Amino acid sequence: MSTDEYDEDWYESLLINKKPVQVKLDAGAQCDIISKSMFDSLNLKNKEQSKSKVKLMSFFEEKRFQLG
């Protein structure tokens, strides 16, 4: 394997609520997130979101706002 093979992003197709969704997999990530627009498009009920006390920060240490 060349090092170039490790530089490519890893994507998979998943079915979420019977809708195909292309997701990026990151084995080093500490959490999984989706955008609010993606959440809304999947017709998921808000009760499936749970409140979190976790504070998210980007790789560059910028604070991120989360809904659940």
Coordinates of C-alpha atoms in Angstrom, one line a residue:
M1 CA 0.0 0.0 0.0
S2 CA 1.2 3.4 -0.9
T3 CA 0.8 6.4 1.5
D4 CA -1.5 8.0 -1.1
E5 CA -4.1 5.3 -0.3
Y6 CA -4.2 6.6 3.2
D7 CA -4.9 10.2 2.1
E8 CA -8.3 9.3 0.5
D9 CA -11.5 10.0 2.5
W10 CA -13.6 7.0 3.4
Y11 CA -17.3 7.2 2.5
E12 CA -20.1 4.6 2.9
S13 CA -23.8 4.6 2.0
L14 CA -26.2 3.9 4.8
L15 CA -30.0 3.6 5.0
I16 CA -31.4 5.9 7.7
N17 CA -35.1 5.9 8.1
K18 CA -35.3 4.1 4.7
K19 CA -33.4 6.9 2.9
P20 CA -29.9 6.4 1.5
V21 CA -27.3 8.7 3.1
Q22 CA -23.7 9.1 2.0
V23 CA -21.5 9.4 5.2
K24 CA -17.9 10.1 5.7
L25 CA -16.2 7.7 8.1
D26 CA -13.4 8.9 10.4
A27 CA -11.9 6.2 12.6
G28 CA -10.1 8.9 14.6
A29 CA -13.2 11.0 15.4
Q30 CA -14.4 11.2 19.0
C31 CA -18.0 11.8 18.0
D32 CA -20.4 11.6 15.0
I33 CA -22.3 14.6 13.8
I34 CA -24.9 15.4 11.1
S35 CA -26.1 18.9 10.1
K36 CA -29.5 20.1 11.2
S37 CA -30.6 20.2 7.5
M38 CA -29.6 16.5 7.2
F39 CA -31.4 15.6 10.4
D40 CA -34.6 17.4 9.2
S41 CA -34.4 15.8 5.7
L42 CA -34.5 12.3 7.3
N43 CA -37.8 13.0 9.0
L44 CA -36.5 12.0 12.4
K45 CA -38.5 13.0 15.4
N46 CA -37.0 15.5 17.8
K47 CA -37.6 13.1 20.7
E48 CA -34.8 11.0 19.1
Q49 CA -32.3 13.8 20.0
S50 CA -31.1 13.8 23.5
K51 CA -29.6 16.7 25.3
S52 CA -25.9 16.6 25.8
K53 CA -23.6 18.4 28.2
V54 CA -20.6 17.7 26.0
K55 CA -18.9 20.8 24.5
L56 CA -17.7 20.3 20.9
M57 CA -14.6 21.9 19.6
S58 CA -13.2 21.8 16.1
F59 CA -9.7 20.5 15.3
F60 CA -8.6 24.2 15.4
E61 CA -10.2 24.6 18.9
E62 CA -13.2 26.6 17.7
K63 CA -16.3 26.0 19.8
R64 CA -19.2 24.4 18.0
F65 CA -22.9 24.6 18.9
Q66 CA -24.9 21.3 19.1
L67 CA -28.6 20.6 19.3
G68 CA -28.3 17.2 20.9

